[in-house]
Coordinates of C-alpha atoms in Angstrom, one line a residue:
Chain A
M328 CA -40.6 49.8 46.9
G329 CA -42.4 46.8 49.4
L330 CA -43.6 43.4 48.4
S331 CA -44.0 44.0 44.8
A332 CA -40.4 44.9 44.4
V333 CA -39.8 41.6 45.4
L334 CA -42.8 39.8 43.7
S335 CA -40.8 41.3 41.0
V336 CA -37.6 40.4 41.2
V337 CA -37.5 36.9 42.3
L338 CA -41.0 36.3 39.1
L339 CA -38.6 38.4 36.3
F340 CA -35.3 35.6 38.0
A341 CA -38.0 33.0 37.7
G342 CA -39.2 33.6 34.9
V343 CA -36.1 33.4 32.9
V344 CA -34.5 30.4 34.1
L345 CA -37.4 28.9 33.1
V346 CA -37.2 30.5 29.7
L347 CA -33.5 29.3 29.7
K348 CA -34.8 25.6 30.4
A349 CA -37.7 25.1 28.2
V350 CA -35.5 26.5 24.7
R351 CA -32.6 24.3 24.8
V352 CA -30.0 24.7 21.5
V353 CA -27.9 21.4 20.1
P354 CA -25.3 22.3 18.3
Q355 CA -23.9 19.9 15.6
G356 CA -22.4 16.7 16.1
Y357 CA -24.0 16.2 19.6
E358 CA -27.5 14.5 20.6
W359 CA -29.4 14.8 23.7
T360 CA -31.7 12.9 25.5
V361 CA -34.6 14.2 26.9
E362 CA -36.0 12.8 30.3
R363 CA -39.6 13.6 31.6
F364 CA -39.2 13.1 35.5
G365 CA -36.2 10.7 34.7
R366 CA -37.6 9.0 32.1
Y367 CA -36.6 8.7 28.3
T368 CA -38.7 9.8 26.2
H369 CA -37.0 11.2 23.1
T370 CA -33.4 12.6 21.3
M371 CA -32.8 16.0 20.3
D372 CA -31.0 16.0 17.3
P373 CA -28.8 18.9 16.7
G374 CA -30.8 22.3 16.7
L375 CA -33.4 24.5 18.5
H376 CA -35.4 22.8 20.4
F377 CA -38.5 23.4 23.3
L378 CA -39.0 21.7 26.4
V379 CA -41.7 22.4 28.6
P380 CA -39.8 23.3 31.8
I381 CA -39.8 21.7 35.6
M382 CA -41.1 18.1 33.1
Y383 CA -38.9 17.7 30.7
G384 CA -35.4 17.7 31.6
V385 CA -32.3 17.2 29.4
G386 CA -30.2 13.5 30.4
R387 CA -27.1 12.8 28.6
K388 CA -25.0 15.3 26.8
I389 CA -23.6 12.4 23.9
N390 CA -20.7 13.3 21.3
M391 CA -21.7 11.7 18.0
M392 CA -18.7 12.6 16.0
E393 CA -16.0 9.3 15.7
Q394 CA -14.1 9.5 18.6
V395 CA -9.9 8.4 18.9
M396 CA -9.0 6.2 22.2
E397 CA -6.0 5.3 23.0
V398 CA -5.4 2.0 23.5
P399 CA -2.7 1.5 26.7
S400 CA 0.4 -0.4 26.2
Q401 CA -0.2 -4.8 27.9
D402 CA 0.9 -7.3 27.8
V403 CA 0.0 -10.2 26.2
I404 CA 1.5 -13.9 25.4
T405 CA 1.2 -15.1 21.9
K406 CA 1.3 -19.0 21.0
D407 CA 5.2 -19.8 21.8
N408 CA 5.1 -18.7 24.8
A409 CA 6.9 -14.9 23.8
V410 CA 5.9 -11.9 26.4
V411 CA 5.0 -9.3 23.8
K412 CA 3.7 -5.7 24.7
V413 CA 1.0 -4.0 22.5
D414 CA -0.6 -0.4 22.4
G415 CA -3.7 0.1 19.8
I416 CA -6.2 3.1 18.9
V417 CA -9.8 2.9 18.6
Y418 CA -12.1 4.4 16.1
F419 CA -15.7 5.3 17.4
Q420 CA -18.8 6.1 17.2
V421 CA -22.0 6.0 18.6
L422 CA -24.9 6.1 15.9
D423 CA -28.1 5.3 19.2
A424 CA -27.1 8.1 21.1
A425 CA -30.1 6.0 24.1
K426 CA -28.7 2.8 23.6
A427 CA -25.0 5.1 24.3
A428 CA -26.7 6.6 27.2
Y429 CA -28.3 4.4 29.2
E430 CA -27.7 1.0 27.5
V431 CA -24.2 1.2 29.6
A432 CA -22.6 3.1 32.0
Q433 CA -18.3 4.1 31.3
L434 CA -18.7 3.6 27.4
E435 CA -15.5 4.0 27.2
V436 CA -14.4 1.7 30.1
A437 CA -16.1 -0.2 28.8
I438 CA -15.2 -0.3 25.1
L439 CA -11.3 0.0 26.4
N440 CA -11.4 -3.5 28.2
L441 CA -13.5 -5.4 24.9
V442 CA -10.7 -4.4 22.9
M443 CA -7.8 -5.3 25.4
T444 CA -8.5 -8.7 26.2
N445 CA -10.0 -9.1 22.4
I446 CA -6.8 -7.8 21.5
R447 CA -5.0 -10.6 24.6
T448 CA -6.7 -13.1 22.2
A449 CA -6.5 -12.4 18.9
I450 CA -2.6 -12.8 19.8
G451 CA -2.5 -15.5 22.0
S452 CA -3.1 -17.4 18.8
L453 CA -0.6 -16.9 16.5
D454 CA 2.8 -17.2 16.7
L455 CA 5.4 -14.5 17.4
D456 CA 6.6 -14.4 14.2
E457 CA 3.0 -14.8 12.9
S458 CA 1.0 -11.5 15.2
L459 CA 4.6 -9.7 14.3
S460 CA 3.7 -9.6 10.6
K461 CA 0.0 -10.3 10.3
R462 CA -0.7 -6.7 12.4
D463 CA -3.6 -6.4 9.3
E464 CA -5.4 -9.7 10.0
I465 CA -5.0 -8.6 13.9
N466 CA -6.5 -6.2 13.7
A467 CA -9.8 -6.9 11.4
K468 CA -10.3 -9.9 14.1
V469 CA -10.6 -7.5 17.2
L470 CA -13.0 -5.2 15.0
V471 CA -15.2 -7.5 13.8
A472 CA -15.4 -9.3 17.4
V473 CA -15.5 -5.2 19.1
D474 CA -17.8 -4.4 16.7
Q475 CA -20.5 -6.9 17.2
A476 CA -19.6 -6.6 21.6
T477 CA -20.8 -3.3 21.0
H478 CA -23.5 -3.2 18.8
P479 CA -26.4 -3.2 22.1
W480 CA -24.4 0.0 23.0
G481 CA -25.8 2.0 20.4
L482 CA -21.5 2.3 19.1
K483 CA -19.7 1.4 15.9
V484 CA -16.6 0.5 16.1
N485 CA -15.2 2.3 12.9
R486 CA -11.5 0.6 13.2
I487 CA -8.9 -0.7 15.9
E488 CA -5.3 0.0 14.9
L489 CA -2.6 -1.9 16.9
K490 CA 0.3 0.6 17.5
D491 CA 2.9 -1.1 18.3
I492 CA 3.9 -4.8 19.4
Q493 CA 7.0 -4.7 21.2
P494 CA 9.5 -8.0 21.6
P495 CA 11.5 -8.7 24.0
R496 CA 15.1 -6.9 24.1
D497 CA 16.8 -10.0 24.2
L498 CA 13.8 -11.2 21.6
V499 CA 14.9 -8.2 19.6
D500 CA 18.6 -8.9 20.0
S501 CA 18.6 -12.9 18.6
M502 CA 16.6 -11.8 16.0
A503 CA 18.5 -9.5 14.5
R504 CA 21.3 -11.5 14.9
Q505 CA 19.4 -14.2 12.7
M506 CA 18.8 -11.8 10.0
K507 CA 22.6 -10.9 10.2
A508 CA 23.1 -15.0 9.7
E509 CA 21.3 -14.9 6.5
R510 CA 22.3 -12.1 5.0
E511 CA 25.4 -13.4 5.7
K512 CA 24.8 -17.3 4.3
R513 CA 23.6 -15.4 2.0
A514 CA 26.5 -13.3 0.5
N515 CA 28.4 -16.4 1.5
I516 CA 26.2 -17.8 -1.0
L517 CA 26.4 -16.1 -4.4
E518 CA 30.0 -15.7 -3.3
A519 CA 30.7 -18.8 -4.3
E520 CA 28.4 -18.5 -6.6
G521 CA 30.3 -16.1 -8.7
H522 CA 33.5 -18.0 -7.9
R523 CA 32.4 -21.4 -9.6
Q524 CA 31.1 -19.2 -12.1
S525 CA 34.1 -17.6 -13.1
E526 CA 35.7 -20.9 -12.8
I527 CA 33.5 -22.8 -15.3
L528 CA 33.8 -19.5 -17.4
R529 CA 37.8 -19.5 -17.7
A530 CA 37.6 -23.8 -17.7
E531 CA 35.5 -23.1 -20.9
G532 CA 37.5 -20.4 -21.7
D533 CA 41.1 -22.7 -21.5
K534 CA 38.8 -25.4 -23.9
Q535 CA 37.7 -23.2 -26.4
A536 CA 41.3 -22.4 -27.4
A537 CA 42.5 -25.9 -26.7
I538 CA 39.5 -26.5 -29.5
L539 CA 40.8 -23.8 -31.6
A540 CA 44.3 -24.5 -31.7
A541 CA 44.1 -28.4 -32.7
E542 CA 41.8 -26.9 -35.5
G543 CA 44.3 -25.0 -36.6
K544 CA 47.1 -27.3 -36.5
R545 CA 44.4 -30.2 -38.6
E546 CA 44.3 -27.5 -40.7
A547 CA 47.8 -26.5 -40.6
A548 CA 48.6 -30.3 -41.6
F549 CA 46.0 -30.4 -44.0
R550 CA 47.4 -27.3 -46.6
E551 CA 50.9 -28.9 -45.2
A552 CA 50.8 -32.2 -47.3
E553 CA 48.0 -30.0 -49.4
A554 CA 51.3 -27.9 -50.2
R555 CA 53.9 -31.4 -50.2
E556 CA 51.4 -32.8 -52.9
R557 CA 51.1 -30.3 -55.3
L558 CA 54.9 -30.0 -54.1
A559 CA 55.6 -33.5 -55.8
E560 CA 52.7 -33.1 -58.5
A561 CA 55.2 -30.1 -59.6
E562 CA 58.6 -32.5 -59.2
A563 CA 56.4 -35.2 -60.9
K564 CA 56.1 -32.8 -63.9
A565 CA 59.1 -31.6 -63.6
T566 CA 60.5 -34.6 -64.2
Q567 CA 58.0 -35.5 -66.5
L568 CA 59.1 -32.5 -68.6
V569 CA 63.1 -33.4 -68.2
S570 CA 62.4 -37.4 -68.5
D571 CA 60.6 -36.1 -72.2
A572 CA 63.0 -33.6 -72.9
I573 CA 65.6 -36.2 -72.2
A574 CA 63.6 -38.7 -74.8
A575 CA 63.9 -35.9 -77.2
G576 CA 66.7 -35.5 -76.9
N577 CA 70.3 -37.2 -76.3
V578 CA 70.7 -39.3 -72.4
N579 CA 74.0 -37.4 -71.8
A580 CA 72.5 -34.1 -71.7
I581 CA 71.0 -35.5 -68.0
N582 CA 74.8 -35.8 -67.1
Y583 CA 74.9 -31.8 -67.1
F584 CA 71.8 -31.3 -64.2
V585 CA 73.4 -34.3 -62.0
A586 CA 77.3 -32.6 -62.3
Q587 CA 75.5 -29.0 -61.4
K588 CA 73.3 -30.6 -58.4
Y589 CA 76.4 -32.6 -57.1
I590 CA 79.3 -30.5 -57.4
E591 CA 76.6 -27.4 -55.6
A592 CA 75.9 -30.0 -53.0
F593 CA 79.7 -30.2 -52.2
K594 CA 80.2 -26.9 -52.5
A595 CA 78.0 -26.7 -50.1
L596 CA 79.4 -29.0 -47.8
A597 CA 82.2 -27.8 -47.7
E598 CA 81.3 -24.7 -46.9
A599 CA 79.1 -25.5 -43.9
P600 CA 80.1 -23.7 -40.5
N601 CA 80.6 -27.1 -38.7
Q602 CA 82.3 -29.5 -40.3
K603 CA 81.7 -33.1 -40.4
F604 CA 83.3 -35.5 -42.4
V605 CA 82.4 -36.2 -44.8
M606 CA 83.4 -39.2 -47.1
M607 CA 83.0 -38.3 -51.0
P608 CA 84.6 -39.8 -53.9
M609 CA 87.2 -37.2 -54.8
E610 CA 88.5 -37.7 -58.8
S611 CA 86.0 -36.6 -61.4
A612 CA 86.3 -40.4 -63.2
G613 CA 84.9 -41.2 -59.9
V614 CA 81.7 -38.9 -59.8
I615 CA 81.3 -39.5 -64.4
G616 CA 81.5 -43.1 -63.0
S617 CA 79.0 -43.1 -60.7
I618 CA 77.2 -40.2 -63.6
A619 CA 77.2 -42.9 -65.9
G620 CA 75.6 -45.4 -63.1
I621 CA 72.6 -42.8 -62.7
A622 CA 72.3 -43.0 -66.5
E623 CA 71.9 -46.6 -66.9
L624 CA 69.5 -47.0 -64.4
T625 CA 67.1 -44.6 -65.8
K626 CA 68.1 -46.0 -69.5
E627 CA 67.1 -49.1 -67.5
A628 CA 63.7 -47.2 -67.1
F629 CA 62.4 -46.0 -69.8
D630 CA 63.7 -49.2 -72.2
R631 CA 61.2 -50.8 -69.8
Q632 CA 58.8 -48.3 -70.7
P633 CA 58.4 -47.6 -73.7
P634 CA 58.7 -43.5 -74.4
R635 CA 55.3 -41.8 -74.7
V636 CA 54.5 -40.3 -77.8
V637 CA 54.8 -36.6 -77.8
P638 CA 52.6 -35.8 -80.2
P639 CA 53.8 -33.0 -82.3
P640 CA 52.8 -28.8 -80.7
P641 CA 50.5 -27.1 -83.2
R642 CA 51.9 -25.4 -86.1
A643 CA 51.2 -22.1 -86.3
G644 CA 49.2 -20.7 -88.3
G645 CA 48.5 -24.5 -89.7
Chain B
M7 CA -45.6 59.1 26.1
Q8 CA -43.1 60.2 28.7
W9 CA -39.1 58.9 29.3
N10 CA -38.8 58.2 32.4
W11 CA -36.6 55.5 34.3
E12 CA -38.6 52.1 33.2
T13 CA -38.6 52.8 30.2
V14 CA -34.7 53.8 29.9
T15 CA -34.6 50.3 31.4
W16 CA -36.7 47.9 29.7
A17 CA -35.2 49.4 26.1
A18 CA -32.1 48.9 27.8
V19 CA -32.4 45.0 28.7
A20 CA -33.7 44.3 25.2
L21 CA -30.7 46.3 24.0
L22 CA -27.9 44.0 25.9
L23 CA -30.0 40.8 25.3
F24 CA -30.0 41.1 21.5
A25 CA -26.2 42.5 22.0
A26 CA -26.2 38.9 24.0
E27 CA -27.4 36.8 21.5
T28 CA -25.2 38.1 19.3
M29 CA -22.2 37.8 20.9
A30 CA -23.1 34.8 22.5
P31 CA -25.5 33.2 19.7
G32 CA -27.6 30.6 21.9
A33 CA -30.3 32.2 20.4
F34 CA -32.4 32.2 23.5
M35 CA -31.8 35.9 24.2
L36 CA -33.0 37.0 21.1
W37 CA -36.8 35.8 23.0
L38 CA -36.4 37.4 25.9
G39 CA -35.0 40.4 23.9
F40 CA -38.9 40.8 21.6
A41 CA -39.9 40.4 25.1
A42 CA -38.2 43.3 26.6
A43 CA -38.4 45.4 23.2
A44 CA -42.6 44.6 23.9
V45 CA -42.7 45.3 27.4
F46 CA -40.8 48.9 26.6
L47 CA -43.4 50.2 23.8
I48 CA -46.3 48.6 26.3
V49 CA -44.2 50.9 29.3
L50 CA -43.8 53.9 26.8
V51 CA -47.7 53.6 25.0
V52 CA -49.4 53.1 28.6
P53 CA -48.1 54.7 31.4
G54 CA -48.5 54.0 35.1
V55 CA -48.2 50.2 35.3
P56 CA -46.9 48.8 38.4
V57 CA -44.1 47.3 38.6
L58 CA -45.1 43.9 38.9
A59 CA -47.1 43.4 35.9
Q60 CA -44.5 45.0 33.8
V61 CA -42.4 42.2 34.7
A62 CA -45.2 39.2 34.5
A63 CA -46.1 40.7 31.2
F64 CA -42.2 40.1 30.0
V65 CA -42.3 37.2 31.6
L66 CA -45.7 36.4 30.1
L67 CA -43.8 38.1 26.7
S68 CA -41.0 34.8 26.2
F69 CA -43.2 32.4 26.3
V70 CA -44.9 33.8 23.5
S71 CA -42.2 35.1 21.4
I72 CA -40.8 31.5 21.7
Q73 CA -44.3 29.6 20.6
V74 CA -45.1 32.5 17.8
Y75 CA -41.3 31.7 16.4
R76 CA -42.2 27.9 17.1
T77 CA -45.6 27.7 14.9
W78 CA -44.5 30.4 12.1
F79 CA -41.5 29.9 11.8
R80 CA -40.3 26.9 12.6
G81 CA -41.8 25.4 8.4
R82 CA -39.7 27.5 7.6
E83 CA -35.9 27.4 8.7
P84 CA -33.0 26.1 5.5
R85 CA -32.3 22.9 5.2
S86 CA -28.9 22.1 6.0
D87 CA -27.4 21.4 3.4
R88 CA -25.9 17.8 4.9
P89 CA -28.8 16.6 6.3
T90 CA -26.4 13.1 7.4
L91 CA -23.8 14.8 9.1
N92 CA -23.1 12.9 12.5
R93 CA -25.5 9.8 10.6
R94 CA -23.5 7.3 9.3
A95 CA -25.6 5.1 9.3
E96 CA -28.0 6.7 7.1
A97 CA -25.2 8.9 5.1
L98 CA -24.8 5.3 3.3
I99 CA -27.9 5.2 1.5
G100 CA -27.1 4.3 -2.2
R101 CA -23.9 3.1 -1.6
V102 CA -23.7 -0.3 -3.8
V103 CA -20.6 -3.1 -2.3
P104 CA -20.4 -6.3 -2.8
L105 CA -21.4 -8.6 0.2
E106 CA -18.3 -10.7 2.1
R107 CA -20.5 -12.2 4.6
A108 CA -24.1 -14.2 2.9
I109 CA -27.1 -12.9 4.0
V110 CA -28.3 -15.9 5.6
N111 CA -31.4 -15.8 8.0
G112 CA -31.7 -12.2 7.3
H113 CA -28.3 -11.2 8.4
G114 CA -25.0 -10.7 6.7
R115 CA -21.5 -8.6 6.3
V116 CA -20.4 -5.7 4.1
Q117 CA -17.1 -3.8 4.5
I118 CA -17.1 -0.3 3.4
A119 CA -14.2 1.7 4.2
D120 CA -12.7 0.1 7.1
A121 CA -16.0 -0.3 9.8
F122 CA -18.0 -4.0 8.8
W123 CA -22.2 -3.3 8.8
D124 CA -24.7 -5.5 9.6
V125 CA -26.8 -6.1 7.0
T126 CA -30.6 -7.5 6.8
G127 CA -32.3 -8.1 3.4
P128 CA -32.7 -11.2 1.3
E129 CA -31.2 -14.4 1.3
L130 CA -27.8 -13.9 -1.0
P131 CA -24.4 -15.7 -1.5
A132 CA -21.5 -13.7 -0.2
G133 CA -19.5 -11.4 -3.5
T134 CA -23.1 -10.3 -4.0
V135 CA -23.4 -6.4 -5.0
V136 CA -25.9 -4.6 -3.3
R137 CA -27.4 -1.5 -2.4
V138 CA -28.5 -0.1 1.3
V139 CA -32.1 1.2 0.2
A140 CA -31.7 2.0 4.6
S141 CA -30.5 2.0 8.2
R142 CA -32.2 0.2 10.7
G143 CA -30.7 1.4 13.7
M144 CA -27.4 -0.4 13.8
S145 CA -27.5 -2.2 10.8
L146 CA -28.7 -1.6 7.1
L147 CA -31.4 -2.9 4.6
V148 CA -29.9 -3.7 1.6
E149 CA -31.0 -5.4 -2.0
P150 CA -30.1 -6.5 -4.8
A151 CA -28.3 -4.5 -7.3
V152 CA -29.3 -4.6 -10.8

C-alpha cells in the first residue's frame, strides 16, 4: 500500500470519468450540440454517441419537442382607442438545434417579445368590435409574422392562439346594455308586427263576412223574386183556368167566389184583435151590386178579347 | 486459479455495474461492466498481477469494449419504426397540399395543419396542388403533384 495504490485510485477515477465523458446517450426528443474546444462541430441525434474525451464536449441540450408557452396578459390599444387586455399561447418547435443553440440568446424571451409586439400590431390595426370577432384572422396574421421572424433561429411556430381579449369593465357593461336594447327593440317590433297582422286578419274576416252576407241577401232576393214570379205565374194560370171555366160555363159562377172571399175578409176584419174603424157596405144588396160591377168589368174584358177556343180534351180510347 | 479478495472484488464490481445498467439504463455502465468482467478473468487465470496493472487494464478494456461495440454492433442496431419522430419537416415528405401562396422566385407558402411552411420549387400559381419531396432546413421542397 504505497505509491502504486494511490496511482491505482487516480487511474481508476480518471478512467471512469473519461468513459462517462466519451459515451453520451441523447434521449428521444432532444438533440445535443457538440463543440470541439468551444467551437460547434455537429449535432447529436437521439441515441448512443461516442465523443473523444477532452477534445469534444457537449454544448447545448436542445428540446426538439413541440413546446407551449403562455403569453402573459398585456394592455393593447385598438384602432378606436379602447384598451383591451390580451393574453395568448404559443406552440413552437425547434427544427434546427444548432441555430436554436447559437443564433439566439434567451430563445423563449425572444419568442415571447416577438409574439407580444406582433399581437399589439395586429390588434392596433383593428376596431374593438373587429378585434373581438376576428380572432382567427389575428391568430393567422400574428402566426405568419412570428413564424417568418423566428426562421433564422431554427424555429417553427406552429400555432398562436389568443386566449382572452378582455375589454374594460365599463365597456363590457355598455355592450351588454346595447345588446339588451337591441333585443328589446326586436321584441317590440315583433309585437307590433303581430298586432298589425292580427288587425289585418280581423278586418279581412269582417270583409269576408260582409261579402258573404250580401251575397246571401242577393241570393235570397233572387230566390224571392223567382218565388214571386212563380206565384204570379201560378195566379195567372189559376185566373186563366177560372176565366176559361167561366168562358165555358155561366158568368154568374164567379159571383160565388167573390162573395165567399168578401165574407171571409169581412169576418177576418171583424175578428181582428185591434179594432179598426172600417167602412164597409153592410147591406147584401150593396155586396151584390159590387159583385155585379165586377161581373160587368170581367164581361167587358172577355168581350174585348175573344174567348180562346179550348181544344176539346182527347177522348179516351179515341 | 485462486479466490482471493482481488478476484472477488472484480467480480463484484462487474455485477454491480451490470445491475446499475439495468437500474439506470444510460448504456455506459455496461461497457465498464464488461471491462471489469474481463479483468476478473485475467486476475483469475494469471495470479499475482499488480493492482496498478489491474486498474490500467480495466480502464483500457473499457475503451476497447466501447470500440468493439462501435465497430461491430453499431450497424446492426434495430431501426426505429418512427424515424421521423421529432423531425417535423421530414415527417411531411409525401404530403400533397395546395399552394397557399404562389411560388415566385422559388419561394412560396403552404398551410399544413395550423402551421405555415415556406416552400421552394418551380414557379407555380397559388392553389396548385403540390407534393412535398424533401425538407431543406426550414423550408420544404415541392413539385407539382400530377
